[in-house]
Amino acid sequence: GGAIVRRRQFLGAVGATAAAGCVSAPGGSERPGDGQTVTPSTPTPPAVGDVDLPVPRSEMYAALSRDRIPAIVEPAFGPDWGRVEVDGEPVSLPDDAAVVGVERDGAARAYPLRILNWHEVVNDDLRGPLLVTYCVQCGSAVVAERFVAGEPTVFGVSGLLWRADLVMYDRATESLWSQILATAINGPRTGDRLSLLPSALTTWGSWRAEHPETKVLLPPPYSNTLRGREATQDYATPKYDFGDSDQLIGLDSDDGELYPKTMVVGVSAGDEAKAYPFPVVREAGVVNDEVGGTPVVVTLTPSGTLVAYERQVDYTVLVFRAGDAAHLRAGGSRWRRASGLAVDGPHEGRRLSSASPVPAMYWLGWSKFHPDTAVYGIDATVTTG
């Protein structure tokens, strides 16, 4: 593995941005990606780690009143946005629009960030109760089964922030839930954890190419919210496109620190947590590394999505190298960067397990929940595959 460097000193600096909140800056980033079909295994929620439960409400920042950001409760879907109108004007969803993609038991749906930026929580049913969430501040997409105490329930946006991240509430018990931890942090169900489901942060064009039969979430008034079928937002235009500014994906040229909105994919295993920043992985092409005794490979998909896989197949640890734009090579096989699927050779048909329970997020989100994280390759020579 390559060199790592601790970034504890940076956590205080990013904390100052928490007051802005997930909910105070709707219309967050659009991100390029690739329509990966993630491993079908059920991810494990991040470890609670240094969190003492319950978390007092006094430690949470009240950004807005409850339901000021209205969660979607009756989502509507279509094959595209071809006939969608907002305020009487037709809008479309371009191929490069960022979406959270979910495939469950053969059914696929896409949830555009252009909607999630304004609503943050979607209560859906896709082969069972489904919860799709996105925190604008942390850039974190978390998808889970929508159950509390064994029963499906409705989740909403509490208006509170904790560690700069979205705090949800459930209508059944009024418990408060950390989005990134997928854990109840206050209320009757404190300590309960949601069962995560595989998801992808990608683009509409890439997701649709991978899943031709997919449906896509339609904005209000087609979808209903906790505050009714209002359509007062500009769903057609993102506030800014992720990647337009080097500041969003790069390093601070003055001190080498990561910007809060640097994209990282995080891996936590054993007693170790490590973040792999977009600019470092982009430069390396392929990173073969180890986290807490778990061998991992980190790379970019053809459209720029950070992905991390476990690189042990059966009892063999593979060393990956770049193949072409769409594939890595290891063990005599080509492996799709976007899905971890071996397409030929002795491993054909095998799929690498995801090393990260949720898609890549901003450094702000990862670092807040992994204060002792290491950062791969910053200020050091990177060992590539």
mmCIF file of N, CA and C in Angstrom, residues 232-282:
data_model
loop_
_atom_site.group_PDB
_atom_site.id
_atom_site.type_symbol
_atom_site.label_atom_id
_atom_site.label_comp_id
_atom_site.label_asym_id
_atom_site.label_seq_id
_atom_site.Cartn_x
_atom_site.Cartn_y
_atom_site.Cartn_z
ATOM 1 N N THR A 232 -42.425 24.003 -6.203
ATOM 2 C CA THR A 232 -41.949 25.381 -6.194
ATOM 3 C C THR A 232 -40.461 25.495 -6.484
ATOM 4 N N GLN A 233 -39.785 24.370 -6.618
ATOM 5 C CA GLN A 233 -38.342 24.409 -6.820
ATOM 6 C C GLN A 233 -38.000 24.278 -8.302
ATOM 7 N N ASP A 234 -36.786 24.696 -8.620
ATOM 8 C CA ASP A 234 -36.298 24.564 -9.986
ATOM 9 C C ASP A 234 -35.586 23.229 -10.118
ATOM 10 N N TYR A 235 -36.365 22.185 -10.367
ATOM 11 C CA TYR A 235 -35.783 20.853 -10.480
ATOM 12 C C TYR A 235 -34.986 20.681 -11.772
ATOM 13 N N ALA A 236 -35.152 21.582 -12.699
ATOM 14 C CA ALA A 236 -34.486 21.427 -13.994
ATOM 15 C C ALA A 236 -33.021 21.809 -13.944
ATOM 16 N N THR A 237 -32.635 22.664 -12.983
ATOM 17 C CA THR A 237 -31.287 23.217 -12.991
ATOM 18 C C THR A 237 -30.588 22.943 -11.673
ATOM 19 N N PRO A 238 -29.451 22.255 -11.673
ATOM 20 C CA PRO A 238 -28.678 22.073 -10.445
ATOM 21 C C PRO A 238 -28.014 23.376 -10.051
ATOM 22 N N LYS A 239 -27.715 23.514 -8.761
ATOM 23 C CA LYS A 239 -27.041 24.725 -8.302
ATOM 24 C C LYS A 239 -25.653 24.836 -8.920
ATOM 25 N N TYR A 240 -24.941 23.724 -8.985
ATOM 26 C CA TYR A 240 -23.658 23.688 -9.678
ATOM 27 C C TYR A 240 -23.375 22.246 -10.036
ATOM 28 N N ASP A 241 -22.541 22.056 -11.033
ATOM 29 C CA ASP A 241 -22.188 20.714 -11.474
ATOM 30 C C ASP A 241 -20.903 20.285 -10.798
ATOM 31 N N PHE A 242 -20.941 19.130 -10.181
ATOM 32 C CA PHE A 242 -19.754 18.622 -9.509
ATOM 33 C C PHE A 242 -18.632 18.462 -10.530
ATOM 34 N N GLY A 243 -17.449 18.940 -10.154
ATOM 35 C CA GLY A 243 -16.303 18.818 -11.040
ATOM 36 C C GLY A 243 -16.026 20.071 -11.850
ATOM 37 N N ASP A 244 -16.957 21.059 -11.806
ATOM 38 C CA ASP A 244 -16.709 22.289 -12.545
ATOM 39 C C ASP A 244 -15.534 23.068 -11.954
ATOM 40 N N SER A 245 -15.346 22.929 -10.658
ATOM 41 C CA SER A 245 -14.280 23.661 -9.988
ATOM 42 C C SER A 245 -13.297 22.681 -9.366
ATOM 43 N N ASP A 246 -12.003 22.935 -9.562
ATOM 44 C CA ASP A 246 -10.997 22.088 -8.938
ATOM 45 C C ASP A 246 -11.106 22.112 -7.420
ATOM 46 N N GLN A 247 -11.697 23.179 -6.892
ATOM 47 C CA GLN A 247 -11.835 23.279 -5.443
ATOM 48 C C GLN A 247 -12.690 22.143 -4.908
ATOM 49 N N LEU A 248 -13.619 21.652 -5.713
ATOM 50 C CA LEU A 248 -14.532 20.622 -5.233
ATOM 51 C C LEU A 248 -13.895 19.244 -5.244
ATOM 52 N N ILE A 249 -12.822 19.074 -5.989
ATOM 53 C CA ILE A 249 -12.266 17.731 -6.105
ATOM 54 C C ILE A 249 -10.779 17.674 -5.778
ATOM 55 N N GLY A 250 -10.192 18.808 -5.433
ATOM 56 C CA GLY A 250 -8.738 18.833 -5.307
ATOM 57 C C GLY A 250 -8.244 19.114 -3.916
ATOM 58 N N LEU A 251 -6.996 19.523 -3.844
ATOM 59 C CA LEU A 251 -6.328 19.811 -2.588
ATOM 60 C C LEU A 251 -6.129 21.307 -2.449
ATOM 61 N N ASP A 252 -6.093 21.757 -1.215
ATOM 62 C CA ASP A 252 -5.781 23.147 -0.945
ATOM 63 C C ASP A 252 -4.306 23.364 -1.275
ATOM 64 N N SER A 253 -4.025 24.187 -2.257
ATOM 65 C CA SER A 253 -2.651 24.355 -2.727
ATOM 66 C C SER A 253 -1.757 25.004 -1.682
ATOM 67 N N ASP A 254 -2.363 25.666 -0.680
ATOM 68 C CA ASP A 254 -1.561 26.355 0.320
ATOM 69 C C ASP A 254 -0.999 25.403 1.375
ATOM 70 N N ASP A 255 -1.815 24.426 1.810
ATOM 71 C CA ASP A 255 -1.337 23.582 2.907
ATOM 72 C C ASP A 255 -1.522 22.094 2.654
ATOM 73 N N GLY A 256 -1.978 21.722 1.474
ATOM 74 C CA GLY A 256 -2.082 20.310 1.145
ATOM 75 C C GLY A 256 -3.262 19.598 1.775
ATOM 76 N N GLU A 257 -4.112 20.340 2.516
ATOM 77 C CA GLU A 257 -5.261 19.704 3.131
ATOM 78 C C GLU A 257 -6.356 19.436 2.096
ATOM 79 N N LEU A 258 -7.256 18.549 2.458
ATOM 80 C CA LEU A 258 -8.397 18.279 1.602
ATOM 81 C C LEU A 258 -9.465 19.344 1.799
ATOM 82 N N TYR A 259 -10.080 19.776 0.710
ATOM 83 C CA TYR A 259 -11.250 20.617 0.817
ATOM 84 C C TYR A 259 -12.395 19.802 1.394
ATOM 85 N N PRO A 260 -13.331 20.432 2.102
ATOM 86 C CA PRO A 260 -14.465 19.684 2.651
ATOM 87 C C PRO A 260 -15.244 18.913 1.593
ATOM 88 N N LYS A 261 -15.286 19.420 0.365
ATOM 89 C CA LYS A 261 -16.077 18.752 -0.674
ATOM 90 C C LYS A 261 -15.214 17.937 -1.633
ATOM 91 N N THR A 262 -14.009 17.607 -1.221
ATOM 92 C CA THR A 262 -13.251 16.605 -1.974
ATOM 93 C C THR A 262 -13.986 15.279 -1.872
ATOM 94 N N MET A 263 -14.188 14.619 -2.992
ATOM 95 C CA MET A 263 -14.832 13.312 -2.977
ATOM 96 C C MET A 263 -13.841 12.265 -2.494
ATOM 97 N N VAL A 264 -14.296 11.421 -1.571
ATOM 98 C CA VAL A 264 -13.481 10.302 -1.098
ATOM 99 C C VAL A 264 -14.362 9.061 -1.042
ATOM 100 N N VAL A 265 -13.740 7.915 -1.244
ATOM 101 C CA VAL A 265 -14.414 6.659 -0.907
ATOM 102 C C VAL A 265 -13.725 6.133 0.336
ATOM 103 N N GLY A 266 -14.525 5.802 1.340
ATOM 104 C CA GLY A 266 -13.971 5.390 2.610
ATOM 105 C C GLY A 266 -14.115 3.900 2.837
ATOM 106 N N VAL A 267 -13.099 3.324 3.460
ATOM 107 C CA VAL A 267 -13.110 1.904 3.813
ATOM 108 C C VAL A 267 -12.784 1.792 5.293
ATOM 109 N N SER A 268 -13.594 1.035 6.032
ATOM 110 C CA SER A 268 -13.363 0.794 7.446
ATOM 111 C C SER A 268 -13.354 -0.706 7.677
ATOM 112 N N ALA A 269 -12.263 -1.217 8.246
ATOM 113 C CA ALA A 269 -12.143 -2.646 8.515
ATOM 114 C C ALA A 269 -11.271 -2.833 9.745
ATOM 115 N N GLY A 270 -11.664 -3.761 10.590
ATOM 116 C CA GLY A 270 -10.920 -3.944 11.818
ATOM 117 C C GLY A 270 -10.933 -2.668 12.638
ATOM 118 N N ASP A 271 -9.791 -2.221 13.057
ATOM 119 C CA ASP A 271 -9.692 -0.980 13.827
ATOM 120 C C ASP A 271 -9.169 0.175 12.980
ATOM 121 N N GLU A 272 -9.219 0.039 11.689
ATOM 122 C CA GLU A 272 -8.626 1.040 10.805
ATOM 123 C C GLU A 272 -9.673 1.605 9.846
ATOM 124 N N ALA A 273 -9.569 2.893 9.589
ATOM 125 C CA ALA A 273 -10.399 3.551 8.581
ATOM 126 C C ALA A 273 -9.483 4.338 7.659
ATOM 127 N N LYS A 274 -9.800 4.329 6.385
ATOM 128 C CA LYS A 274 -8.947 5.009 5.417
ATOM 129 C C LYS A 274 -9.813 5.627 4.330
ATOM 130 N N ALA A 275 -9.451 6.837 3.920
ATOM 131 C CA ALA A 275 -10.156 7.552 2.857
ATOM 132 C C ALA A 275 -9.259 7.643 1.634
ATOM 133 N N TYR A 276 -9.850 7.467 0.463
ATOM 134 C CA TYR A 276 -9.124 7.530 -0.804
ATOM 135 C C TYR A 276 -9.686 8.701 -1.605
ATOM 136 N N PRO A 277 -8.932 9.820 -1.686
ATOM 137 C CA PRO A 277 -9.451 11.022 -2.340
ATOM 138 C C PRO A 277 -9.481 10.883 -3.870
ATOM 139 N N PHE A 278 -10.431 11.530 -4.458
ATOM 140 C CA PHE A 278 -10.591 11.503 -5.902
ATOM 141 C C PHE A 278 -9.319 11.908 -6.637
ATOM 142 N N PRO A 279 -8.689 13.041 -6.305
ATOM 143 C CA PRO A 279 -7.508 13.446 -7.089
ATOM 144 C C PRO A 279 -6.357 12.464 -6.990
ATOM 145 N N VAL A 280 -6.196 11.803 -5.831
ATOM 146 C CA VAL A 280 -5.115 10.841 -5.662
ATOM 147 C C VAL A 280 -5.382 9.594 -6.495
ATOM 148 N N VAL A 281 -6.615 9.099 -6.439
ATOM 149 C CA VAL A 281 -6.960 7.898 -7.203
ATOM 150 C C VAL A 281 -6.933 8.190 -8.700
ATOM 151 N N ARG A 282 -7.370 9.385 -9.068
ATOM 152 C CA ARG A 282 -7.331 9.761 -10.486
ATOM 153 C C ARG A 282 -5.895 9.744 -11.002
#
